[in-house]
Amino acid sequence: MATSTDIGSRGLGRMNPTSLHDDDGDDYVRVATCGTPTEAHLLQGMLQSHGIAAIVPDANFIQADTWMTQAVGGVRVLVRRGGMEAARTVIADFDAGAFELDGDGPPPVSVAPLTAPVFSPDRIALLSLVLTPAFGAMLQWANSMSSGSPGDRRRDAAWLVFLGVLTALAVWGAHRIQPGPWVVIRASWAMSFVTVVWYFVVLQPLSKALLTSHGRHYPKRPVRVPALVTLVIAWGLGWAISG
């Protein structure tokens, strides 16, 4: 099996950005370009494990001067012209996840079949940055009540209680610092880190599962009305506790 060292010791008739030509007249053509020598060598090993001769001619050059990676167009992985189609098939299977081991990565989040439209988890999170995470937790609890499993309902009810208590404490703290009609909104901004953490822990996996199971056009409930109602309530609450 040919390697970059083997080709170098036999001499190269010519060299261009996409292929090498050895003294035996067998062309090597590029099937992939990687960002680092490590990635290229991993791909080379995968191809060789499938019986495809592959070389990485740029590895030593890039390792000697990594700043040249972009200048030379990355680290090439070359195979013999006769194995090009087989190599492309192996690379496509790899990109599609065909070689992943069981248990790789976190377990996928499953969602039940939708029996009714739901609020978009991404929109819930975005509005929660202004209208407090308690607002978003309430909408997500409504989602699970309409289309979730008993486990989903218990999870979202627990988050609703937890975020509701944190929101109350944040509003109290914001009022102590500076009373006013927008105290709830200021408290919400102060809790933005909590909202972001909640999104990545709960809402983002649910959003991905919805897109995977039902596509981008799954039935959504509009959030405009509950958002406006919550905004009015927050403003009124700010006036009430600051009056």
Coordinates of C-alpha atoms in Angstrom, one line a residue:
M1 CA 0.0 0.0 0.0
A2 CA 1.4 3.4 -1.0
T3 CA 2.0 6.1 1.6
S4 CA 3.3 9.6 1.3
T5 CA 6.8 8.3 2.3
D6 CA 6.7 5.6 -0.4
I7 CA 5.8 8.0 -3.1
G8 CA 8.5 10.5 -2.0
S9 CA 11.2 7.8 -2.1
R10 CA 10.2 6.7 -5.6
G11 CA 10.1 10.3 -7.0
L12 CA 7.2 12.3 -8.4
G13 CA 6.9 13.0 -12.0
R14 CA 4.7 16.1 -11.5
M15 CA 2.6 17.8 -8.9
N16 CA -0.5 20.0 -9.1
P17 CA -3.1 21.1 -6.5
T18 CA -5.4 18.1 -7.1
S19 CA -3.2 15.1 -8.1
L20 CA 0.2 13.4 -8.0
H21 CA 1.7 11.2 -10.7
D22 CA 4.3 8.6 -9.7
D23 CA 6.9 6.9 -11.9
D24 CA 4.6 3.9 -12.5
G25 CA 2.1 6.2 -14.3
D26 CA -0.7 5.8 -11.7
D27 CA -2.4 9.1 -10.9
Y28 CA -3.4 10.0 -7.4
V29 CA -6.5 12.3 -7.3
R30 CA -7.9 14.4 -4.5
V31 CA -11.0 13.1 -2.8
A32 CA -11.1 15.3 0.3
T33 CA -9.4 18.4 1.8
C34 CA -9.1 18.6 5.5
G35 CA -8.4 21.5 7.9
T36 CA -5.6 19.7 9.8
P37 CA -3.2 16.9 9.3
T38 CA -4.9 14.9 12.1
E39 CA -8.2 15.0 10.3
A40 CA -6.5 14.0 7.0
H41 CA -4.7 11.0 8.7
L42 CA -8.0 9.9 10.3
L43 CA -9.7 9.9 6.9
Q44 CA -6.7 8.2 5.3
G45 CA -6.9 5.4 7.9
M46 CA -10.6 5.0 7.3
L47 CA -10.1 4.6 3.6
Q48 CA -7.2 2.2 4.0
S49 CA -9.4 0.1 6.4
H50 CA -11.7 -0.3 3.4
G51 CA -8.9 -1.5 1.1
I52 CA -8.4 1.9 -0.6
A53 CA -4.8 3.2 -1.0
A54 CA -4.7 6.8 0.3
I55 CA -1.9 9.2 0.9
V56 CA -1.6 12.6 2.7
P57 CA 1.1 14.5 0.8
D58 CA 0.8 17.8 2.6
A59 CA 0.9 16.7 6.2
N60 CA 4.6 17.3 6.9
F61 CA 4.5 20.7 5.1
I62 CA 1.5 21.9 7.1
Q63 CA 2.8 20.6 10.4
A64 CA 6.1 22.5 9.8
D65 CA 4.1 25.8 9.1
T66 CA 0.5 25.7 10.1
W67 CA 0.0 29.2 8.9
M68 CA 0.3 27.9 5.3
T69 CA -2.9 25.8 5.6
Q70 CA -5.1 28.3 4.0
A71 CA -2.5 29.3 1.5
V72 CA -2.2 25.8 0.1
G73 CA -5.9 25.1 0.3
G74 CA -5.8 22.7 3.2
V75 CA -4.5 19.2 3.7
R76 CA -5.3 16.9 0.8
V77 CA -6.2 13.3 0.9
L78 CA -5.4 11.5 -2.4
V79 CA -6.3 8.1 -3.7
R80 CA -5.5 6.2 -6.9
R81 CA -7.8 7.2 -9.8
G82 CA -9.2 3.8 -10.0
G83 CA -10.4 3.9 -6.4
M84 CA -11.9 7.4 -6.5
E85 CA -15.5 6.3 -6.7
A86 CA -15.2 3.8 -3.9
A87 CA -13.4 6.4 -1.8
R88 CA -16.2 8.9 -2.4
T89 CA -18.8 6.3 -1.3
V90 CA -16.9 5.6 1.9
I91 CA -16.6 9.3 2.7
A92 CA -20.3 9.9 2.0
D93 CA -21.2 7.0 4.3
F94 CA -18.9 8.4 7.0
D95 CA -20.5 11.9 6.7
A96 CA -23.9 10.3 7.0
G97 CA -22.9 8.6 10.3
A98 CA -22.8 5.1 9.0
F99 CA -19.7 4.3 11.0
E100 CA -20.9 5.7 14.4
L101 CA -20.7 3.2 17.3
D102 CA -23.8 2.4 19.3
G103 CA -24.1 4.8 22.2
D104 CA -22.1 7.6 20.6
G105 CA -23.4 11.0 21.6
P106 CA -26.3 11.8 23.9
P107 CA -29.5 9.8 23.5
P108 CA -32.0 11.5 21.1
V109 CA -34.9 13.3 22.6
S110 CA -38.2 11.8 21.4
V111 CA -41.5 13.7 21.0
A112 CA -45.0 12.3 21.0
P113 CA -47.2 12.6 17.9
L114 CA -48.7 16.1 17.9
T115 CA -52.4 16.1 18.7
A116 CA -52.6 19.9 18.7
P117 CA -50.5 22.8 17.7
V118 CA -47.7 23.7 20.1
F119 CA -45.7 26.9 20.9
S120 CA -42.3 27.0 19.2
P121 CA -39.6 26.2 21.8
D122 CA -37.2 28.7 20.1
R123 CA -39.8 31.5 20.2
I124 CA -40.6 30.7 23.8
A125 CA -36.9 31.1 24.8
L126 CA -36.5 34.3 22.8
L127 CA -39.5 36.0 24.5
S128 CA -38.5 34.7 27.9
L129 CA -35.4 37.0 27.7
V130 CA -37.9 39.9 28.0
L131 CA -40.9 38.4 29.7
T132 CA -39.1 36.3 32.3
P133 CA -38.4 32.6 32.1
A134 CA -41.5 31.9 34.1
F135 CA -43.5 33.1 31.0
G136 CA -41.6 30.6 28.8
A137 CA -42.0 27.8 31.4
M138 CA -45.7 28.3 31.4
L139 CA -46.0 28.1 27.6
Q140 CA -43.8 25.0 27.6
W141 CA -46.0 23.4 30.3
A142 CA -49.0 24.2 28.1
N143 CA -47.2 22.4 25.3
S144 CA -46.7 19.2 27.4
M145 CA -50.3 19.4 28.7
S146 CA -51.6 19.3 25.1
S147 CA -49.3 16.9 23.4
G148 CA -46.8 15.6 25.9
S149 CA -46.4 12.4 27.9
P150 CA -46.9 12.2 31.7
G151 CA -43.2 12.4 32.1
D152 CA -43.0 15.6 30.0
R153 CA -45.8 17.1 32.1
R154 CA -44.0 16.4 35.4
R155 CA -40.7 17.7 34.0
D156 CA -42.2 21.0 32.7
A157 CA -44.3 21.4 35.9
A158 CA -41.2 21.2 37.9
W159 CA -39.4 23.7 35.7
L160 CA -42.4 26.0 36.0
V161 CA -42.3 26.0 39.8
F162 CA -38.5 26.4 39.9
L163 CA -38.4 29.3 37.3
G164 CA -41.5 30.9 38.9
V165 CA -39.8 31.1 42.3
L166 CA -36.6 32.4 40.7
T167 CA -38.6 35.0 38.8
A168 CA -40.3 36.2 42.0
L169 CA -37.0 36.5 43.8
A170 CA -35.5 38.4 40.8
V171 CA -38.5 40.8 40.7
W172 CA -38.2 41.4 44.4
G173 CA -34.4 42.1 44.1
A174 CA -34.9 44.5 41.1
H175 CA -37.6 46.3 43.0
R176 CA -35.3 46.8 46.0
I177 CA -32.6 48.2 43.7
Q178 CA -34.8 50.5 41.6
P179 CA -38.6 50.5 41.8
G180 CA -40.6 51.3 38.7
P181 CA -43.2 50.0 36.2
W182 CA -40.6 48.1 34.2
V183 CA -39.2 46.2 37.2
V184 CA -40.4 42.9 35.9
I185 CA -38.6 43.4 32.6
R186 CA -35.4 44.5 34.3
A187 CA -35.6 41.3 36.4
S188 CA -36.1 39.3 33.3
W189 CA -32.9 40.7 31.8
A190 CA -31.1 40.0 35.0
M191 CA -32.1 36.4 34.7
S192 CA -31.0 36.0 31.0
F193 CA -28.3 33.6 32.0
V194 CA -30.9 31.3 33.7
T195 CA -33.0 31.5 30.5
V196 CA -30.1 30.6 28.3
V197 CA -29.2 27.6 30.5
W198 CA -32.9 26.4 30.5
Y199 CA -33.0 26.8 26.7
F200 CA -30.0 24.6 26.1
V201 CA -31.0 22.0 28.7
V202 CA -34.7 21.7 27.9
L203 CA -35.9 23.7 24.9
Q204 CA -33.2 23.2 22.3
P205 CA -33.3 19.4 22.4
L206 CA -37.1 19.6 22.1
S207 CA -36.9 22.0 19.2
K208 CA -34.5 19.6 17.4
A209 CA -36.7 16.6 18.1
L210 CA -39.8 18.5 16.7
L211 CA -37.9 19.4 13.5
T212 CA -36.6 15.9 13.1
S213 CA -40.0 14.2 13.7
H214 CA -42.4 16.7 12.1
G215 CA -40.3 19.0 9.9
R216 CA -40.0 22.8 9.9
H217 CA -43.7 23.3 9.3
Y218 CA -45.1 21.5 12.3
P219 CA -48.3 23.0 13.6
K220 CA -47.5 26.0 15.8
R221 CA -49.6 28.0 18.2
P222 CA -49.1 31.8 17.9
V223 CA -47.3 33.4 20.8
R224 CA -48.4 37.0 20.1
V225 CA -51.5 37.0 22.3
P226 CA -49.9 35.4 25.4
A227 CA -46.8 37.6 25.0
L228 CA -48.9 40.9 24.8
V229 CA -51.0 39.8 27.8
T230 CA -47.9 39.0 29.8
L231 CA -46.3 42.3 28.9
V232 CA -49.4 44.2 30.1
I233 CA -49.5 42.1 33.3
A234 CA -45.8 42.7 33.9
W235 CA -46.2 46.5 33.4
G236 CA -49.2 46.6 35.7
L237 CA -47.4 44.5 38.4
G238 CA -44.5 46.9 38.2
W239 CA -46.8 49.9 38.8
A240 CA -48.6 48.0 41.7
I241 CA -45.6 47.1 43.7
S242 CA -43.9 50.4 43.0
G243 CA -46.8 52.7 43.7

